[in-house]
Amino acid sequence: MKKISLLWLIGLVVWTSISSSVYADDKKAEQARADYIRSHYAKYEYQIPMRDGTKLFTSVYVPYDKSQKYPILMQRTPYRVAPYGASDYKKALGPSEIFEKEGFIFVFQDVRGKFMSEGEYVNMRPQDAYKRGNKATDDATDTYDTVDWLVKNLPNNNGNVGMWGVSYPGYYTSVSAINSHKALKAISPQAPIADWFFDDFHRNGAFVTPMAFLFFDSFDKPRDGLHYAWPEKMKEQTPDGYDFFLKLGPLSNVNKHYFKGERPFWNEVIQHPNYDEYWQARDVLQHLNKVKPATLVVGGWYDTEDLYGPLATYQTMSKANSQDNVKLIMGPWFHGQWNRGKGDSMGEAQFGFDTSEWFQQQVLLPFFKQHLKDGKSAGLARATMFETGANRWREFAQWPPKEGKDTTLYFGADQRLLTQPESKGGYADYISDPKKPVPHSAKVSRGWDRPYMAEDQRFAARRTDVLVFETEVAEQDMTLAGPLDLNLWVSTSQGDADFVVKLVDVFPGKLADDDKVDSATGNRHELVRWGVIRGRFRDSMSEPKPFESGKPTQVAFKLEDVLHTIKRGHKLQIQVQSSMFPFIDMNPQKYVENIFDATEADFVKAEHKLYHSAEYPSSIRFKVLN
């Protein structure tokens, strides 16, 4: 026993020593980067006037070296351009350190109505200034006016401007393409918001409670004049989001107990539960049909905030533009990981190498250099996609690829996925209880987290309110590419229901090469993709309707794109459930006009059925690469 304890202690000391060394190296590298910026760039601050007279606060970092002219690389953000003050410098200017050593004029701007910029802030502001005319403004005109001022007033610039940003700054980058300035030559919308009824705070109408609650707590607080700092957040109640939001109960309790009606955008959200004119006006995709700048759309397969955004942005831009100026890259990343992490793993999923560094060196910097500097081709394919499962980069002439075989799997009895619908068939059923919803993760978290996107799903598969269907063991590799179309035939004993569907890669129990039990990943049920639809929106996102109790009803929707290989020896599994809590709010299941107004009494148990028969052939359809 003493020997085991001594070995454990030695191991702990070694691990602590290694961890401390890694941390020290990271801090040293961070300081070296900050020192390089401080010694190679001069910082200036400006209040740039817009066409209506509103001034936007802008920080500019200019290279000391005057031996050449430099392009401008800009980011517009609602998250502040701190630190403020001419002598206080950012510790990072570019997407990665290699940008700072390459040399650009780096520009950061607080968007209208945020922090040190004047004006009124509007979330996902409708881009309609070109319709209103005169001196009307929106985010697109603010970008145009900023670019115009920069190229005319910043010394030693070469007249070329690029723009990039992640998430909300990614949205502002997309918006820059609307009636863009002729000097704007290259943009990279990264994890861009596209439509808030389908990404971030909604998923096919289902509400993402923890993300909205935690984000708007501080972001949505009205400001009193210009300010440097973030508003104070509410004090954390518990690290257990499942427990917190379960006890919160109906979403009407958010204002009652926490926001007190003092979050303007939250108040607007809860008044618009359907995809009405309010949300439609905030859909930026409708404006992206004439994109002139070279465009590199960036996204991550494991982005829990904005997976819809980059895929929809690329599809809209590329379909609406005749020229080959729009490209896409999707990597094995969480939200923004391509700029701030190694991208070699996601939870227990391992990818084998630093995919983020590869992207920065082989894709992003060459892209901006080509269009802003030397014109040397970056050699990028139309779509550069990371294939999970096989863990390799692949190039495609378009996305989704034309090549491949359309494949349909049908749900069947005995938890099977079949290549043909059953001749007779029946149904599988389960009870969905709002008081004990299926967790979105086996881990305790606040409810807005990352690793669950590739988490082992055995914790869910073993619940009685989760249906499981799977194929036989694969005899050869099967690579799924593109969206996954679901055609479900369901019924419910109540008037409403959510349907969550997961695509899962089931690992074998033994290692393939030596027939030993794989103690690390044996029988792992790795989540590849999930999606949800609020059943009331099955026919229309704008005009919801209840289910007729007990009546088989078709519910069709899609899971966002994948590029994943189910390797030989593995199985493809589909899980179906009606809650994914607390990430998705709990559907009361009793039909109410506005779920944000639901009361405690509206939350009821329901029996849901998934049919699998010749008459009601529930299925999933996808493309398999040859």
XYZ file of C-alpha atoms in Angstrom:
626
model
C 0.000 0.000 0.000
C 2.846 2.371 0.896
C 4.563 1.534 -2.406
C 1.389 2.374 -4.369
C 0.997 5.634 -2.430
C 4.623 6.560 -3.130
C 4.211 5.873 -6.849
C 1.038 7.964 -6.878
C 2.842 10.817 -5.130
C 5.744 10.659 -7.589
C 3.274 10.719 -10.481
C 1.490 13.727 -8.992
C 4.766 15.615 -8.579
C 5.797 14.850 -12.179
C 2.380 15.886 -13.547
C 2.421 19.110 -11.510
C 5.942 19.880 -12.717
C 5.007 19.326 -16.369
C 1.814 21.384 -16.043
C 3.692 24.242 -14.375
C 6.342 24.148 -17.085
C 3.735 24.231 -19.882
C 1.926 27.134 -18.177
C 5.206 29.033 -17.754
C 6.090 28.469 -21.425
C 2.667 29.716 -22.514
C 2.991 32.851 -20.384
C 6.483 33.439 -21.733
C 5.270 33.124 -25.324
C 2.342 35.444 -24.613
C 4.676 38.064 -23.153
C 7.099 37.739 -26.066
C 4.234 38.360 -28.488
C 3.088 41.415 -26.516
C 6.666 42.743 -26.433
C 6.999 42.332 -30.204
C 3.789 44.277 -30.813
C 4.843 47.043 -28.437
C 8.206 47.474 -30.139
C 7.030 47.179 -33.765
C 3.714 49.066 -33.826
C 2.561 52.579 -32.933
C -0.983 52.924 -31.585
C -3.429 55.716 -32.438
C -7.046 56.318 -31.493
C -9.663 58.093 -33.610
C -13.333 59.015 -33.548
C -14.330 58.339 -37.159
C -17.434 60.233 -38.377
C -20.230 58.352 -40.141
C -22.524 59.875 -42.777
C -25.072 60.909 -40.131
C -22.445 62.575 -37.929
C -22.176 59.736 -35.373
C -18.561 59.044 -34.382
C -17.211 55.533 -33.905
C -14.221 54.857 -31.659
C -11.374 53.227 -33.570
C -7.945 51.945 -32.468
C -5.207 51.717 -35.095
C -1.837 49.950 -34.846
C 0.646 51.060 -37.526
C 4.018 49.369 -38.227
C 7.050 51.506 -37.390
C 8.774 50.149 -40.490
C 8.142 52.583 -43.361
C 10.079 50.687 -46.017
C 6.810 49.531 -47.602
C 3.118 50.312 -47.673
C 0.790 48.061 -45.697
C -2.757 46.807 -46.194
C -5.355 47.452 -43.523
C -6.790 44.492 -41.592
C -9.879 45.517 -39.672
C -12.230 44.079 -37.072
C -15.497 45.681 -35.991
C -16.838 44.431 -32.676
C -19.565 44.939 -30.069
C -17.213 43.397 -27.471
C -14.964 46.490 -27.045
C -11.550 47.296 -28.493
C -9.830 47.566 -25.102
C -7.397 48.475 -23.806
C -8.225 52.140 -24.286
C -5.524 54.804 -24.249
C -2.719 55.495 -26.727
C -0.069 53.937 -24.480
C -2.024 50.763 -23.631
C -1.580 47.996 -26.196
C -3.400 44.822 -27.107
C -1.436 41.628 -26.530
C -2.622 40.239 -29.872
C -3.481 42.101 -33.079
C -3.951 39.440 -35.722
C -5.746 36.108 -35.816
C -2.331 34.646 -34.937
C 1.195 35.879 -34.221
C 2.343 35.314 -37.800
C 0.088 38.165 -38.959
C 1.886 40.656 -36.714
C 5.277 39.563 -38.030
C 4.010 39.647 -41.625
C 2.990 43.274 -41.189
C -0.441 44.915 -41.521
C -2.089 48.082 -40.293
C -4.425 46.622 -37.672
C -7.729 48.415 -37.022
C -10.289 47.744 -34.279
C -13.605 49.576 -33.980
C -16.376 49.653 -31.381
C -19.591 49.351 -33.405
C -22.308 51.958 -33.206
C -23.790 52.208 -29.719
C -21.230 50.038 -27.933
C -18.583 51.094 -25.391
C -16.748 54.207 -26.679
C -18.716 54.656 -29.923
C -21.640 57.036 -30.184
C -25.150 56.160 -31.331
C -27.784 53.585 -30.501
C -26.998 49.884 -30.505
C -29.424 47.490 -32.195
C -28.949 43.709 -32.023
C -28.696 42.174 -35.506
C -29.718 45.527 -36.923
C -31.819 45.181 -40.126
C -29.618 46.121 -43.081
C -32.013 48.405 -44.906
C -30.206 51.744 -45.218
C -29.947 51.359 -48.987
C -33.753 51.180 -49.103
C -34.286 54.183 -46.823
C -31.715 56.347 -48.649
C -30.453 59.843 -47.811
C -28.241 59.636 -44.713
C -29.794 56.426 -43.409
C -27.320 54.175 -41.628
C -26.896 50.537 -40.737
C -23.932 48.255 -40.079
C -23.100 48.050 -43.790
C -22.960 51.832 -44.265
C -20.891 52.213 -41.078
C -18.380 49.750 -42.507
C -18.303 51.551 -45.851
C -17.765 54.941 -44.196
C -15.017 53.546 -41.970
C -13.145 51.954 -44.877
C -13.436 55.177 -46.870
C -11.982 57.229 -44.000
C -9.161 54.775 -43.318
C -7.791 54.592 -46.867
C -7.953 58.378 -47.168
C -6.430 59.251 -43.798
C -4.070 56.532 -42.564
C -0.502 57.150 -43.739
C 1.465 54.462 -45.525
C -1.515 52.235 -46.400
C -1.541 50.508 -49.799
C -5.241 51.102 -50.459
C -6.298 47.498 -49.772
C -8.530 46.621 -46.827
C -9.363 43.237 -45.331
C -11.843 42.355 -42.620
C -12.244 39.409 -40.268
C -14.011 38.468 -37.060
C -15.478 35.564 -35.100
C -19.145 35.210 -34.064
C -20.716 38.682 -33.753
C -17.602 40.253 -35.346
C -18.031 37.516 -37.975
C -21.534 38.852 -38.625
C -20.148 42.387 -39.026
C -17.645 40.947 -41.488
C -20.445 39.355 -43.538
C -22.343 42.636 -43.480
C -19.317 44.469 -44.914
C -20.016 42.710 -48.233
C -23.326 44.564 -48.663
C -22.691 47.319 -51.236
C -19.039 47.076 -50.228
C -16.388 49.755 -50.642
C -14.086 49.221 -53.621
C -11.045 49.179 -51.303
C -12.450 46.198 -49.362
C -10.655 43.398 -51.192
C -10.868 40.409 -48.809
C -13.087 39.328 -45.924
C -13.173 36.314 -43.636
C -16.475 35.846 -41.761
C -15.607 33.301 -39.080
C -18.447 31.515 -37.260
C -20.669 34.372 -38.465
C -24.138 34.816 -37.035
C -26.604 34.510 -39.894
C -30.115 34.261 -38.476
C -30.884 34.180 -34.763
C -33.897 31.932 -35.244
C -31.573 29.138 -36.369
C -28.239 29.775 -34.647
C -27.072 30.976 -31.241
C -30.339 31.530 -29.362
C -32.704 29.329 -31.380
C -32.463 26.005 -33.220
C -35.403 25.497 -35.576
C -37.493 27.489 -33.131
C -36.333 25.732 -29.958
C -34.859 28.226 -27.495
C -31.274 27.971 -26.187
C -31.940 29.154 -22.646
C -28.508 29.156 -20.946
C -26.768 30.864 -23.852
C -29.370 33.625 -24.078
C -29.670 33.980 -20.300
C -25.935 34.211 -19.647
C -25.122 36.328 -22.714
C -27.856 38.930 -22.398
C -27.366 39.304 -18.657
C -24.465 41.690 -19.365
C -24.562 42.299 -23.135
C -28.169 43.518 -23.098
C -27.855 45.974 -20.210
C -28.660 49.507 -21.433
C -25.717 51.875 -21.163
C -25.660 55.410 -19.790
C -23.309 57.262 -22.126
C -19.920 56.103 -23.394
C -18.058 53.638 -21.184
C -14.857 51.587 -21.135
C -15.867 48.516 -19.142
C -18.370 45.662 -19.338
C -21.481 46.003 -17.140
C -21.427 43.936 -13.971
C -22.825 40.413 -14.328
C -25.190 38.778 -11.880
C -23.562 36.616 -9.267
C -23.260 32.943 -10.178
C -25.844 30.869 -8.322
C -24.442 27.355 -8.882
C -22.113 25.531 -11.290
C -24.963 23.088 -12.007
C -26.940 24.509 -14.920
C -29.298 21.526 -15.057
C -30.344 22.133 -11.466
C -30.496 25.920 -11.850
C -32.699 26.011 -14.950
C -34.916 23.168 -13.719
C -35.614 25.161 -10.564
C -36.067 28.327 -12.631
C -39.120 26.695 -14.206
C -41.097 28.556 -16.901
C -39.130 31.159 -18.849
C -41.528 33.819 -17.604
C -39.575 33.541 -14.344
C -36.473 35.073 -15.925
C -37.912 38.599 -15.783
C -39.749 37.880 -12.562
C -36.697 36.755 -10.616
C -33.638 38.051 -12.494
C -33.900 40.529 -15.370
C -36.820 42.527 -13.932
C -37.759 43.704 -17.430
C -34.439 45.569 -17.757
C -32.978 43.677 -20.744
C -34.505 45.320 -23.867
C -33.560 42.657 -26.392
C -34.627 39.810 -24.105
C -38.015 41.538 -23.867
C -38.229 41.638 -27.655
C -37.221 37.979 -28.009
C -39.971 36.733 -25.697
C -42.559 38.786 -27.598
C -41.596 37.088 -30.881
C -41.682 33.293 -30.355
C -42.316 32.653 -34.077
C -40.330 33.466 -37.205
C -42.237 36.656 -37.907
C -41.240 39.922 -39.608
C -39.101 40.851 -36.605
C -36.768 37.882 -37.128
C -37.019 37.877 -40.908
C -35.735 41.459 -41.027
C -32.676 40.336 -39.046
C -31.759 37.550 -41.456
C -28.487 38.806 -42.970
C -28.427 36.050 -45.611
C -31.004 37.834 -47.758
C -28.464 40.610 -48.403
C -25.486 38.465 -49.406
C -26.274 37.956 -53.080
C -23.686 40.326 -54.578
C -20.439 39.681 -52.761
C -17.512 41.415 -54.455
C -14.573 40.920 -52.031
C -12.693 37.639 -51.983
C -14.319 35.702 -49.145
C -13.103 32.923 -46.868
C -15.875 31.591 -44.631
C -14.574 29.733 -41.574
C -16.428 27.402 -39.220
C -15.995 24.543 -36.777
C -17.725 21.161 -36.837
C -18.038 21.321 -33.038
C -19.250 24.916 -32.741
C -22.194 24.867 -30.346
C -22.995 28.545 -30.982
C -22.717 29.091 -34.733
C -22.597 26.004 -36.931
C -25.595 27.057 -39.010
C -24.046 30.493 -39.652
C -20.909 29.610 -41.648
C -22.602 26.830 -43.632
C -25.603 28.998 -44.543
C -23.379 32.022 -45.264
C -21.199 30.014 -47.645
C -24.186 28.457 -49.409
C -25.902 31.819 -49.865
C -22.801 33.643 -51.038
C -21.590 30.921 -53.391
C -24.981 30.226 -55.013
C -25.753 33.888 -55.575
C -22.377 34.836 -57.056
C -21.184 33.791 -60.482
C -17.504 34.374 -59.786
C -15.361 31.918 -57.847
C -14.531 34.332 -55.032
C -16.174 32.554 -52.082
C -14.387 29.731 -50.273
C -15.145 27.655 -47.190
C -13.069 25.896 -44.559
C -14.533 23.759 -41.778
C -12.262 22.267 -39.124
C -12.641 20.100 -36.009
C -13.058 23.162 -33.804
C -15.225 24.715 -31.146
C -16.266 28.368 -31.421
C -13.198 30.347 -32.520
C -10.740 27.578 -31.621
C -8.956 28.029 -34.956
C -7.542 31.309 -33.598
C -6.875 30.433 -29.969
C -6.168 26.750 -29.504
C -4.420 23.753 -30.977
C -7.495 22.111 -32.438
C -6.006 18.672 -31.823
C -8.912 17.383 -29.713
C -12.484 17.973 -28.631
C -13.122 16.409 -25.270
C -12.298 12.713 -25.751
C -12.216 12.992 -29.548
C -8.617 13.155 -30.801
C -7.547 14.540 -34.206
C -3.825 13.808 -34.180
C -2.214 17.210 -34.845
C -2.469 20.982 -34.403
C -5.173 21.749 -36.966
C -5.426 25.404 -35.898
C -1.774 26.136 -36.631
C -2.150 24.378 -39.997
C -5.105 26.607 -40.812
C -3.327 29.818 -39.799
C -0.169 29.032 -41.760
C -1.566 27.217 -44.800
C -4.914 28.934 -45.315
C -5.724 32.193 -43.506
C -2.468 34.141 -43.875
C -1.946 33.055 -47.527
C -5.537 34.116 -48.263
C -5.060 37.652 -46.932
C -1.585 37.972 -48.450
C -2.922 37.041 -51.882
C -5.689 39.616 -51.900
C -4.134 42.411 -49.850
C -0.417 42.148 -50.575
C 1.535 40.309 -53.260
C -1.205 38.668 -55.326
C 0.487 35.260 -55.111
C -2.195 32.584 -55.245
C -2.972 30.903 -51.929
C -3.956 27.801 -53.892
C -7.155 27.267 -51.921
C -9.861 24.871 -53.026
C -13.460 26.006 -53.108
C -14.037 23.971 -49.938
C -11.350 22.739 -47.533
C -12.958 20.385 -45.036
C -11.660 18.327 -42.120
C -12.893 14.749 -42.200
C -13.538 13.626 -38.633
C -13.257 9.932 -37.915
C -10.464 9.629 -40.480
C -8.845 12.853 -39.159
C -7.538 14.429 -42.363
C -8.054 17.524 -44.498
C -9.855 17.132 -47.823
C -10.496 19.498 -50.722
C -13.695 19.757 -52.773
C -14.701 21.670 -55.885
C -17.965 22.537 -54.136
C -19.768 21.870 -50.863
C -21.689 19.677 -50.388
C -19.821 17.580 -52.965
C -21.540 16.440 -56.147
C -19.923 13.045 -56.027
C -21.180 10.295 -53.770
C -24.161 8.007 -53.360
C -27.454 9.080 -51.834
C -28.214 6.667 -49.010
C -31.367 6.207 -46.944
C -31.599 4.283 -43.696
C -35.003 3.380 -42.262
C -35.855 3.061 -38.598
C -36.949 -0.458 -37.703
C -37.937 -2.765 -34.886
C -35.429 -4.049 -32.346
C -33.418 -0.803 -32.475
C -32.276 -1.406 -36.059
C -31.440 0.891 -38.961
C -32.381 -0.813 -42.233
C -31.722 -0.242 -45.921
C -35.413 -0.922 -46.740
C -38.579 0.081 -44.850
C -40.280 -2.678 -42.893
C -43.243 -4.308 -44.682
C -45.408 -4.189 -41.579
C -43.569 -2.423 -38.813
C -44.923 -0.588 -35.847
C -43.609 2.088 -33.538
C -41.312 2.766 -30.623
C -42.548 4.964 -27.789
C -41.315 6.766 -24.709
C -42.576 9.079 -21.979
C -41.145 12.602 -21.949
C -41.295 14.171 -18.487
C -40.563 17.927 -18.144
C -39.610 17.370 -14.523
C -36.819 14.976 -15.496
C -35.552 15.981 -18.977
C -32.678 14.293 -20.792
C -29.425 16.147 -19.960
C -27.495 17.588 -22.889
C -24.320 16.370 -21.168
C -23.312 13.849 -18.531
C -21.028 16.474 -17.030
C -22.058 19.185 -14.599
C -21.842 22.550 -16.336
C -23.616 25.884 -16.546
C -25.431 24.613 -19.644
C -23.432 26.549 -22.235
C -20.277 24.525 -22.780
C -18.159 22.919 -25.517
C -16.949 19.320 -25.002
C -20.464 17.864 -25.137
C -20.381 18.318 -28.933
C -18.258 15.149 -29.189
C -19.257 13.558 -25.874
C -19.832 9.859 -25.226
C -23.616 9.386 -25.482
C -23.978 6.198 -23.455
C -25.401 8.263 -20.590
C -28.367 9.136 -22.838
C -28.684 5.828 -24.713
C -29.390 4.014 -21.459
C -32.370 6.200 -20.496
C -35.916 4.985 -21.110
C -36.911 8.302 -22.722
C -34.269 8.000 -25.475
C -34.823 5.772 -28.517
C -31.778 4.090 -30.039
C -31.397 2.678 -33.558
C -28.189 1.431 -35.142
C -26.708 -0.372 -38.125
C -24.817 -3.625 -38.151
C -21.056 -3.384 -37.685
C -19.558 -1.643 -40.732
C -17.529 -3.969 -42.951
C -15.842 -1.042 -44.706
C -15.349 2.678 -44.101
C -18.398 4.844 -44.769
C -17.842 8.599 -45.222
C -20.908 10.800 -44.751
C -20.715 14.182 -46.497
C -23.179 17.079 -46.319
C -26.493 17.565 -44.518
C -28.572 14.741 -43.065
C -32.248 14.855 -43.991
C -34.672 13.455 -41.446
C -38.163 12.259 -42.279
C -39.864 11.294 -39.035
C -43.379 10.009 -38.553
C -44.396 10.719 -34.975
C -47.347 11.253 -32.696
C -47.831 12.665 -29.220
C -50.482 12.342 -26.536
C -50.326 16.125 -26.060
C -50.357 19.130 -28.401
C -46.656 19.875 -28.799
C -43.265 18.173 -28.672
C -39.610 18.723 -29.475
C -37.706 16.094 -31.406
C -33.950 15.884 -30.883
C -31.981 13.583 -33.180
C -28.332 12.609 -32.721
C -25.930 10.977 -35.157
C -23.556 8.808 -33.118
C -20.399 6.872 -34.040
C -20.253 3.668 -31.941
C -16.726 2.374 -31.421
C -15.933 -1.352 -31.135
C -15.201 -2.799 -27.727
C -11.824 -4.202 -28.792
C -8.796 -2.759 -30.526
C -8.736 -3.665 -34.206
C -5.055 -4.638 -34.394
C -4.531 -6.950 -31.395
C -8.044 -8.051 -30.288
C -7.577 -6.617 -26.794
C -10.317 -4.806 -24.916
C -9.945 -1.075 -25.554
C -10.115 0.281 -21.998
C -9.790 3.902 -23.184
C -12.460 4.192 -25.882
C -14.070 0.735 -26.123
C -17.776 0.987 -27.022
C -17.582 4.770 -26.918
C -20.713 6.385 -28.401
C -19.181 9.536 -29.909
C -21.577 12.329 -30.827
C -21.031 13.474 -34.421
C -24.013 15.774 -34.986
C -27.285 16.655 -33.309
C -30.278 18.779 -34.187
C -33.710 19.675 -32.906
C -37.037 20.941 -34.167
C -39.842 22.394 -32.100
C -42.713 20.276 -33.397
C -45.152 23.172 -33.711
C -42.895 24.519 -36.501
C -42.916 21.303 -38.563
C -44.783 22.927 -41.473
C -43.922 26.590 -40.978
C -41.569 28.538 -38.724
C -43.917 31.520 -39.000
C -47.271 29.822 -38.432
C -47.026 27.166 -35.698
C -49.787 24.662 -35.087
C -50.470 21.979 -32.479
C -50.359 18.238 -33.021
C -53.604 16.302 -33.075
C -53.283 13.959 -30.128
C -52.346 10.420 -31.159
C -52.309 11.131 -34.908
C -49.226 10.000 -36.912
C -47.693 13.199 -38.288
C -44.742 13.842 -40.573
C -41.921 15.964 -39.161
C -39.085 16.656 -41.581
C -35.948 18.668 -40.862
C -32.216 18.403 -41.343
C -29.124 18.018 -39.242
C -26.341 20.413 -40.222
C -23.562 19.138 -42.478
C -20.959 16.579 -41.521
C -17.847 15.119 -43.092
C -17.315 12.048 -40.971
C -16.113 8.509 -41.531
C -17.743 5.620 -39.712
C -14.760 3.301 -39.820
C -14.988 -0.429 -40.399
C -15.704 -2.181 -37.135
C -17.837 0.793 -35.972
C -21.610 1.249 -36.077
C -23.763 4.222 -37.073
C -26.335 5.011 -34.411
C -29.293 7.387 -34.274
C -30.766 8.539 -30.976
C -34.184 10.200 -30.763
C -35.427 12.074 -27.700
C -37.631 15.048 -26.792
C -35.440 17.070 -24.469
C -31.807 18.185 -24.319
C -31.714 20.147 -21.132
C -30.754 22.753 -20.164
C -29.128 23.659 -23.494
C -32.568 23.561 -25.132
C -35.464 24.894 -23.077
C -38.060 22.373 -22.008
C -41.146 22.254 -24.211
C -44.230 22.321 -21.923
C -45.775 19.714 -24.299
C -49.177 21.216 -23.653
C -49.674 23.548 -26.609
C -49.535 27.241 -25.655
C -49.419 30.157 -28.095
C -46.207 31.586 -26.626
C -43.917 29.268 -24.655
C -42.366 32.310 -22.964
C -45.755 32.836 -21.302
C -46.214 29.201 -20.239
C -47.092 28.527 -16.597
C -46.037 25.668 -14.347
C -49.349 23.914 -15.032
C -48.603 23.804 -18.782
C -45.616 21.471 -18.312
C -46.999 17.943 -18.574
C -45.822 14.422 -19.300
C -46.440 13.127 -22.813
C -46.174 9.824 -24.637
C -44.365 10.228 -27.957
C -44.281 7.570 -30.670
C -41.845 7.167 -33.561
C -43.357 5.055 -36.345
C -41.402 2.643 -38.552
C -43.610 0.930 -41.118
C -44.365 0.868 -44.822
C -47.161 3.388 -44.226
C -45.096 5.650 -41.952
C -41.446 5.046 -42.971
C -39.302 7.169 -40.663
C -35.863 7.569 -42.192
C -32.610 9.493 -42.445
C -31.027 10.346 -45.800
C -27.433 11.385 -46.469
C -24.679 11.200 -49.060
C -21.860 8.654 -48.827
C -18.636 9.407 -50.683
C -17.439 6.689 -53.033
